[in-house]
Amino acid sequence: MVLTGASLVGLVLLVWLDRSVISPRRIAQGDSPGQSAARDRTRYHGKAFRVVSVLDGDTVDVDAPDGQHATTRVRLLGIDAPEMNYKDRRPARFAEEATAFTRTRISGRQVTVHLDEGDRTRCNYGRLLAYLELDDGTVLNEAMLTEGYAYADLRFKHSYFHKYGELEASARALRKGLWAEVTRDDLPDWLQRMRPSLLAD
């Protein structure tokens, strides 16, 4: 098979996306959840870091080494923004707007990382689960919900579970952000399963 110049560029881009965006980050083998959480609290909780990359509305990289990685990948806790879906190149409805909102608010800026209570500080892909506080005191997780750029994530309990549900309900009632556009078919699969009547009419 002979690769043309355009094909070669496409292949290089695909490899870069696979390594930098899609691939999960592994946590240290042999650690108990408590050990991993304690280490994460010491390293991250209450500390400020610069955001070096925004992958989508709820996933960013900050300038703190994490194992073999030069940066730490952070997943905003308690929310689920529409996915950019880099792998198949078809962003979910309102994903580009959600990503642009996060990028505008924090790209290149300092944020303070706050971890939740309990032993679960990482998601299944090794990303750090956190609330990100901006220098004006705004919590990005909450701003995403308030402005209608994310769904309240019902799959996992956290300290602000009920508050986040209320923030989403308010944005939905005001038809802010994605709530002015999405249909039931646009909702994440998990949300369709957990709330079968949402946007059903």
PDB file of C-alpha atoms in Angstrom:
ATOM      1  CA  MET A   1       0.000   0.000   0.000  1.00  0.00           C
ATOM      2  CA  VAL A   2       1.355   3.435  -0.985  1.00  0.00           C
ATOM      3  CA  LEU A   3       0.448   6.396   1.201  1.00  0.00           C
ATOM      4  CA  THR A   4      -0.087   9.749  -0.460  1.00  0.00           C
ATOM      5  CA  GLY A   5       0.959  12.930   1.295  1.00  0.00           C
ATOM      6  CA  ALA A   6      -2.606  13.591   2.456  1.00  0.00           C
ATOM      7  CA  SER A   7      -2.996  10.011   3.690  1.00  0.00           C
ATOM      8  CA  LEU A   8       0.265  10.227   5.614  1.00  0.00           C
ATOM      9  CA  VAL A   9      -0.807  13.468   7.286  1.00  0.00           C
ATOM     10  CA  GLY A  10      -4.126  11.865   8.203  1.00  0.00           C
ATOM     11  CA  LEU A  11      -2.361   8.837   9.669  1.00  0.00           C
ATOM     12  CA  VAL A  12      -0.038  11.006  11.764  1.00  0.00           C
ATOM     13  CA  LEU A  13      -3.039  12.998  13.039  1.00  0.00           C
ATOM     14  CA  LEU A  14      -4.903   9.811  13.952  1.00  0.00           C
ATOM     15  CA  VAL A  15      -1.912   8.468  15.891  1.00  0.00           C
ATOM     16  CA  TRP A  16      -1.548  11.791  17.722  1.00  0.00           C
ATOM     17  CA  LEU A  17      -5.232  11.807  18.665  1.00  0.00           C
ATOM     18  CA  ASP A  18      -5.048   8.209  19.843  1.00  0.00           C
ATOM     19  CA  ARG A  19      -2.077   8.900  22.085  1.00  0.00           C
ATOM     20  CA  SER A  20      -2.970  12.334  23.406  1.00  0.00           C
ATOM     21  CA  VAL A  21      -6.768  12.339  23.541  1.00  0.00           C
ATOM     22  CA  ILE A  22      -8.283   8.876  23.450  1.00  0.00           C
ATOM     23  CA  SER A  23      -5.929   6.560  25.289  1.00  0.00           C
ATOM     24  CA  PRO A  24      -6.794   5.982  28.963  1.00  0.00           C
ATOM     25  CA  ARG A  25      -4.275   6.901  31.626  1.00  0.00           C
ATOM     26  CA  ARG A  26      -3.383   4.034  33.890  1.00  0.00           C
ATOM     27  CA  ILE A  27      -3.078   4.361  37.650  1.00  0.00           C
ATOM     28  CA  ALA A  28      -0.269   2.731  39.569  1.00  0.00           C
ATOM     29  CA  GLN A  29      -0.661  -1.040  39.815  1.00  0.00           C
ATOM     30  CA  GLY A  30      -1.026  -2.581  43.257  1.00  0.00           C
ATOM     31  CA  ASP A  31      -2.377   0.543  44.945  1.00  0.00           C
ATOM     32  CA  SER A  32      -5.502   0.224  47.064  1.00  0.00           C
ATOM     33  CA  PRO A  33      -8.188   2.892  46.475  1.00  0.00           C
ATOM     34  CA  GLY A  34      -7.252   4.444  49.816  1.00  0.00           C
ATOM     35  CA  GLN A  35      -3.557   4.657  48.953  1.00  0.00           C
ATOM     36  CA  SER A  36      -4.274   6.162  45.554  1.00  0.00           C
ATOM     37  CA  ALA A  37      -6.705   8.702  47.031  1.00  0.00           C
ATOM     38  CA  ALA A  38      -4.279   9.706  49.793  1.00  0.00           C
ATOM     39  CA  ARG A  39      -1.520  10.299  47.263  1.00  0.00           C
ATOM     40  CA  ASP A  40      -3.851  12.318  45.041  1.00  0.00           C
ATOM     41  CA  ARG A  41      -4.959  14.487  47.972  1.00  0.00           C
ATOM     42  CA  THR A  42      -1.383  15.269  48.893  1.00  0.00           C
ATOM     43  CA  ARG A  43      -0.457  16.069  45.317  1.00  0.00           C
ATOM     44  CA  TYR A  44      -3.519  17.965  44.084  1.00  0.00           C
ATOM     45  CA  HIS A  45      -6.157  18.958  46.657  1.00  0.00           C
ATOM     46  CA  GLY A  46      -6.345  22.712  47.209  1.00  0.00           C
ATOM     47  CA  LYS A  47      -3.415  23.373  44.884  1.00  0.00           C
ATOM     48  CA  ALA A  48      -3.349  25.631  41.824  1.00  0.00           C
ATOM     49  CA  PHE A  49      -2.219  24.481  38.384  1.00  0.00           C
ATOM     50  CA  ARG A  50      -2.220  25.938  34.894  1.00  0.00           C
ATOM     51  CA  VAL A  51      -4.565  24.435  32.309  1.00  0.00           C
ATOM     52  CA  VAL A  52      -2.459  23.435  29.318  1.00  0.00           C
ATOM     53  CA  SER A  53      -5.091  21.705  27.191  1.00  0.00           C
ATOM     54  CA  VAL A  54      -8.883  21.483  26.910  1.00  0.00           C
ATOM     55  CA  LEU A  55      -9.974  18.201  25.339  1.00  0.00           C
ATOM     56  CA  ASP A  56     -13.704  18.741  25.641  1.00  0.00           C
ATOM     57  CA  GLY A  57     -16.183  20.439  27.922  1.00  0.00           C
ATOM     58  CA  ASP A  58     -15.455  18.286  30.951  1.00  0.00           C
ATOM     59  CA  THR A  59     -11.888  17.062  30.400  1.00  0.00           C
ATOM     60  CA  VAL A  60      -8.702  19.129  30.653  1.00  0.00           C
ATOM     61  CA  ASP A  61      -4.975  18.680  31.225  1.00  0.00           C
ATOM     62  CA  VAL A  62      -3.123  20.629  33.925  1.00  0.00           C
ATOM     63  CA  ASP A  63       0.621  21.198  34.286  1.00  0.00           C
ATOM     64  CA  ALA A  64       1.306  18.610  36.986  1.00  0.00           C
ATOM     65  CA  PRO A  65       3.246  15.404  36.244  1.00  0.00           C
ATOM     66  CA  ASP A  66       1.184  12.238  36.680  1.00  0.00           C
ATOM     67  CA  GLY A  67       3.233   9.055  36.611  1.00  0.00           C
ATOM     68  CA  GLN A  68       4.743   8.704  33.146  1.00  0.00           C
ATOM     69  CA  HIS A  69       2.732  11.653  31.823  1.00  0.00           C
ATOM     70  CA  ALA A  70       3.979  15.239  31.822  1.00  0.00           C
ATOM     71  CA  THR A  71       0.477  16.505  32.654  1.00  0.00           C
ATOM     72  CA  THR A  72      -2.488  15.372  34.735  1.00  0.00           C
ATOM     73  CA  ARG A  73      -5.761  14.708  32.949  1.00  0.00           C
ATOM     74  CA  VAL A  74      -8.727  16.022  34.956  1.00  0.00           C
ATOM     75  CA  ARG A  75     -12.350  14.982  34.517  1.00  0.00           C
ATOM     76  CA  LEU A  76     -14.814  17.498  35.973  1.00  0.00           C
ATOM     77  CA  LEU A  77     -16.678  15.688  38.734  1.00  0.00           C
ATOM     78  CA  GLY A  78     -20.467  15.574  38.827  1.00  0.00           C
ATOM     79  CA  ILE A  79     -21.151  16.665  35.255  1.00  0.00           C
ATOM     80  CA  ASP A  80     -21.152  15.154  31.789  1.00  0.00           C
ATOM     81  CA  ALA A  81     -20.605  17.492  28.841  1.00  0.00           C
ATOM     82  CA  PRO A  82     -21.499  16.403  25.291  1.00  0.00           C
ATOM     83  CA  GLU A  83     -18.642  14.359  23.849  1.00  0.00           C
ATOM     84  CA  MET A  84     -16.366  15.591  21.078  1.00  0.00           C
ATOM     85  CA  ASN A  85     -15.901  11.977  19.926  1.00  0.00           C
ATOM     86  CA  TYR A  86     -12.470  12.495  18.398  1.00  0.00           C
ATOM     87  CA  LYS A  87     -12.223   8.860  17.395  1.00  0.00           C
ATOM     88  CA  ASP A  88     -15.101   8.805  14.917  1.00  0.00           C
ATOM     89  CA  ARG A  89     -15.024  12.588  14.278  1.00  0.00           C
ATOM     90  CA  ARG A  90     -18.729  13.132  14.911  1.00  0.00           C
ATOM     91  CA  PRO A  91     -19.180  15.468  17.887  1.00  0.00           C
ATOM     92  CA  ALA A  92     -22.330  15.029  19.943  1.00  0.00           C
ATOM     93  CA  ARG A  93     -24.935  17.774  19.747  1.00  0.00           C
ATOM     94  CA  PHE A  94     -23.613  20.915  21.486  1.00  0.00           C
ATOM     95  CA  ALA A  95     -20.178  19.352  22.136  1.00  0.00           C
ATOM     96  CA  GLU A  96     -18.303  22.044  20.243  1.00  0.00           C
ATOM     97  CA  GLU A  97     -20.096  24.812  22.138  1.00  0.00           C
ATOM     98  CA  ALA A  98     -19.400  23.127  25.491  1.00  0.00           C
ATOM     99  CA  THR A  99     -15.735  22.684  24.609  1.00  0.00           C
ATOM    100  CA  ALA A 100     -15.462  26.313  23.495  1.00  0.00           C
ATOM    101  CA  PHE A 101     -17.046  27.475  26.770  1.00  0.00           C
ATOM    102  CA  THR A 102     -14.508  25.564  28.852  1.00  0.00           C
ATOM    103  CA  ARG A 103     -11.621  26.667  26.653  1.00  0.00           C
ATOM    104  CA  THR A 104     -12.649  30.323  26.929  1.00  0.00           C
ATOM    105  CA  ARG A 105     -12.960  30.145  30.699  1.00  0.00           C
ATOM    106  CA  ILE A 106      -9.787  28.303  31.671  1.00  0.00           C
ATOM    107  CA  SER A 107      -7.366  27.569  28.821  1.00  0.00           C
ATOM    108  CA  GLY A 108      -3.899  28.756  29.847  1.00  0.00           C
ATOM    109  CA  ARG A 109      -5.148  29.967  33.226  1.00  0.00           C
ATOM    110  CA  GLN A 110      -4.577  28.909  36.803  1.00  0.00           C
ATOM    111  CA  VAL A 111      -7.269  26.794  38.450  1.00  0.00           C
ATOM    112  CA  THR A 112      -7.465  25.359  41.947  1.00  0.00           C
ATOM    113  CA  VAL A 113      -8.165  21.636  42.147  1.00  0.00           C
ATOM    114  CA  HIS A 114     -10.590  20.373  44.776  1.00  0.00           C
ATOM    115  CA  LEU A 115     -11.144  16.659  45.335  1.00  0.00           C
ATOM    116  CA  ASP A 116     -14.308  15.180  46.789  1.00  0.00           C
ATOM    117  CA  GLU A 117     -14.544  13.181  49.996  1.00  0.00           C
ATOM    118  CA  GLY A 118     -13.986   9.431  49.948  1.00  0.00           C
ATOM    119  CA  ASP A 119     -11.533   7.118  48.220  1.00  0.00           C
ATOM    120  CA  ARG A 120     -12.659   7.629  44.632  1.00  0.00           C
ATOM    121  CA  THR A 121     -10.337  10.250  43.158  1.00  0.00           C
ATOM    122  CA  ARG A 122      -9.921   8.645  39.717  1.00  0.00           C
ATOM    123  CA  CYS A 123     -12.327   7.490  37.032  1.00  0.00           C
ATOM    124  CA  ASN A 124     -12.016   4.125  35.306  1.00  0.00           C
ATOM    125  CA  TYR A 125      -9.685   5.698  32.726  1.00  0.00           C
ATOM    126  CA  GLY A 126      -7.260   7.054  35.319  1.00  0.00           C
ATOM    127  CA  ARG A 127      -8.381  10.672  35.041  1.00  0.00           C
ATOM    128  CA  LEU A 128      -8.406  12.757  38.215  1.00  0.00           C
ATOM    129  CA  LEU A 129     -11.977  13.533  39.324  1.00  0.00           C
ATOM    130  CA  ALA A 130     -12.155  17.100  40.579  1.00  0.00           C
ATOM    131  CA  TYR A 131     -13.939  20.386  40.961  1.00  0.00           C
ATOM    132  CA  LEU A 132     -12.020  23.242  39.328  1.00  0.00           C
ATOM    133  CA  GLU A 133     -12.182  26.675  40.934  1.00  0.00           C
ATOM    134  CA  LEU A 134     -11.354  29.762  38.872  1.00  0.00           C
ATOM    135  CA  ASP A 135      -9.498  32.753  40.277  1.00  0.00           C
ATOM    136  CA  ASP A 136     -12.790  34.645  40.760  1.00  0.00           C
ATOM    137  CA  GLY A 137     -14.176  31.858  42.944  1.00  0.00           C
ATOM    138  CA  THR A 138     -16.397  30.350  40.249  1.00  0.00           C
ATOM    139  CA  VAL A 139     -16.469  26.555  40.198  1.00  0.00           C
ATOM    140  CA  LEU A 140     -16.311  25.496  36.547  1.00  0.00           C
ATOM    141  CA  ASN A 141     -18.386  22.357  37.147  1.00  0.00           C
ATOM    142  CA  GLU A 142     -21.242  24.521  38.434  1.00  0.00           C
ATOM    143  CA  ALA A 143     -20.870  27.130  35.693  1.00  0.00           C
ATOM    144  CA  MET A 144     -21.179  24.408  33.049  1.00  0.00           C
ATOM    145  CA  LEU A 145     -24.508  23.327  34.534  1.00  0.00           C
ATOM    146  CA  THR A 146     -25.807  26.832  35.217  1.00  0.00           C
ATOM    147  CA  GLU A 147     -25.169  27.979  31.645  1.00  0.00           C
ATOM    148  CA  GLY A 148     -26.477  24.772  30.074  1.00  0.00           C
ATOM    149  CA  TYR A 149     -23.224  23.310  28.753  1.00  0.00           C
ATOM    150  CA  ALA A 150     -23.403  19.985  30.608  1.00  0.00           C
ATOM    151  CA  TYR A 151     -25.724  17.443  32.184  1.00  0.00           C
ATOM    152  CA  ALA A 152     -25.724  16.653  35.901  1.00  0.00           C
ATOM    153  CA  ASP A 153     -24.119  13.199  36.085  1.00  0.00           C
ATOM    154  CA  LEU A 154     -26.500  10.872  37.924  1.00  0.00           C
ATOM    155  CA  ARG A 155     -24.289   7.795  37.668  1.00  0.00           C
ATOM    156  CA  PHE A 156     -22.036   8.542  40.629  1.00  0.00           C
ATOM    157  CA  LYS A 157     -22.789  10.105  44.004  1.00  0.00           C
ATOM    158  CA  HIS A 158     -20.705  13.064  45.185  1.00  0.00           C
ATOM    159  CA  SER A 159     -20.948  15.845  47.754  1.00  0.00           C
ATOM    160  CA  TYR A 160     -22.921  18.197  45.490  1.00  0.00           C
ATOM    161  CA  PHE A 161     -25.158  15.594  43.840  1.00  0.00           C
ATOM    162  CA  HIS A 162     -28.465  17.269  44.737  1.00  0.00           C
ATOM    163  CA  LYS A 163     -27.185  20.799  44.131  1.00  0.00           C
ATOM    164  CA  TYR A 164     -25.983  19.868  40.664  1.00  0.00           C
ATOM    165  CA  GLY A 165     -29.361  18.336  39.861  1.00  0.00           C
ATOM    166  CA  GLU A 166     -31.019  21.607  40.845  1.00  0.00           C
ATOM    167  CA  LEU A 167     -28.610  23.661  38.728  1.00  0.00           C
ATOM    168  CA  GLU A 168     -29.376  21.512  35.709  1.00  0.00           C
ATOM    169  CA  ALA A 169     -33.133  21.732  36.320  1.00  0.00           C
ATOM    170  CA  SER A 170     -32.922  25.529  36.461  1.00  0.00           C
ATOM    171  CA  ALA A 171     -30.958  25.730  33.200  1.00  0.00           C
ATOM    172  CA  ARG A 172     -33.416  23.348  31.564  1.00  0.00           C
ATOM    173  CA  ALA A 173     -36.414  25.416  32.708  1.00  0.00           C
ATOM    174  CA  LEU A 174     -34.793  28.552  31.266  1.00  0.00           C
ATOM    175  CA  ARG A 175     -33.790  26.700  28.067  1.00  0.00           C
ATOM    176  CA  LYS A 176     -30.195  27.809  28.477  1.00  0.00           C
ATOM    177  CA  GLY A 177     -27.368  26.459  26.362  1.00  0.00           C
ATOM    178  CA  LEU A 178     -27.920  22.941  25.107  1.00  0.00           C
ATOM    179  CA  TRP A 179     -31.444  22.841  26.585  1.00  0.00           C
ATOM    180  CA  ALA A 180     -32.596  25.195  23.819  1.00  0.00           C
ATOM    181  CA  GLU A 181     -31.519  22.714  21.149  1.00  0.00           C
ATOM    182  CA  VAL A 182     -31.175  19.089  22.207  1.00  0.00           C
ATOM    183  CA  THR A 183     -33.829  16.444  21.653  1.00  0.00           C
ATOM    184  CA  ARG A 184     -34.197  13.202  23.561  1.00  0.00           C
ATOM    185  CA  ASP A 185     -32.118  11.403  20.917  1.00  0.00           C
ATOM    186  CA  ASP A 186     -29.253  13.822  21.618  1.00  0.00           C
ATOM    187  CA  LEU A 187     -29.069  12.908  25.315  1.00  0.00           C
ATOM    188  CA  PRO A 188     -26.263  10.596  26.485  1.00  0.00           C
ATOM    189  CA  ASP A 189     -27.269   6.932  26.528  1.00  0.00           C
ATOM    190  CA  TRP A 190     -26.933   6.717  30.301  1.00  0.00           C
ATOM    191  CA  LEU A 191     -29.260   9.693  30.788  1.00  0.00           C
ATOM    192  CA  GLN A 192     -31.880   8.240  28.469  1.00  0.00           C
ATOM    193  CA  ARG A 193     -31.813   5.036  30.515  1.00  0.00           C
ATOM    194  CA  MET A 194     -31.910   6.718  33.917  1.00  0.00           C
ATOM    195  CA  ARG A 195     -34.531   9.344  33.026  1.00  0.00           C
ATOM    196  CA  PRO A 196     -36.849   7.753  30.467  1.00  0.00           C
ATOM    197  CA  SER A 197     -39.329  10.656  30.535  1.00  0.00           C
ATOM    198  CA  LEU A 198     -36.792  13.480  30.053  1.00  0.00           C
ATOM    199  CA  LEU A 199     -37.594  15.404  26.843  1.00  0.00           C
ATOM    200  CA  ALA A 200     -39.968  12.592  25.915  1.00  0.00           C
ATOM    201  CA  ASP A 201     -42.790  14.911  24.825  1.00  0.00           C
TER     202      ASP A 201
END
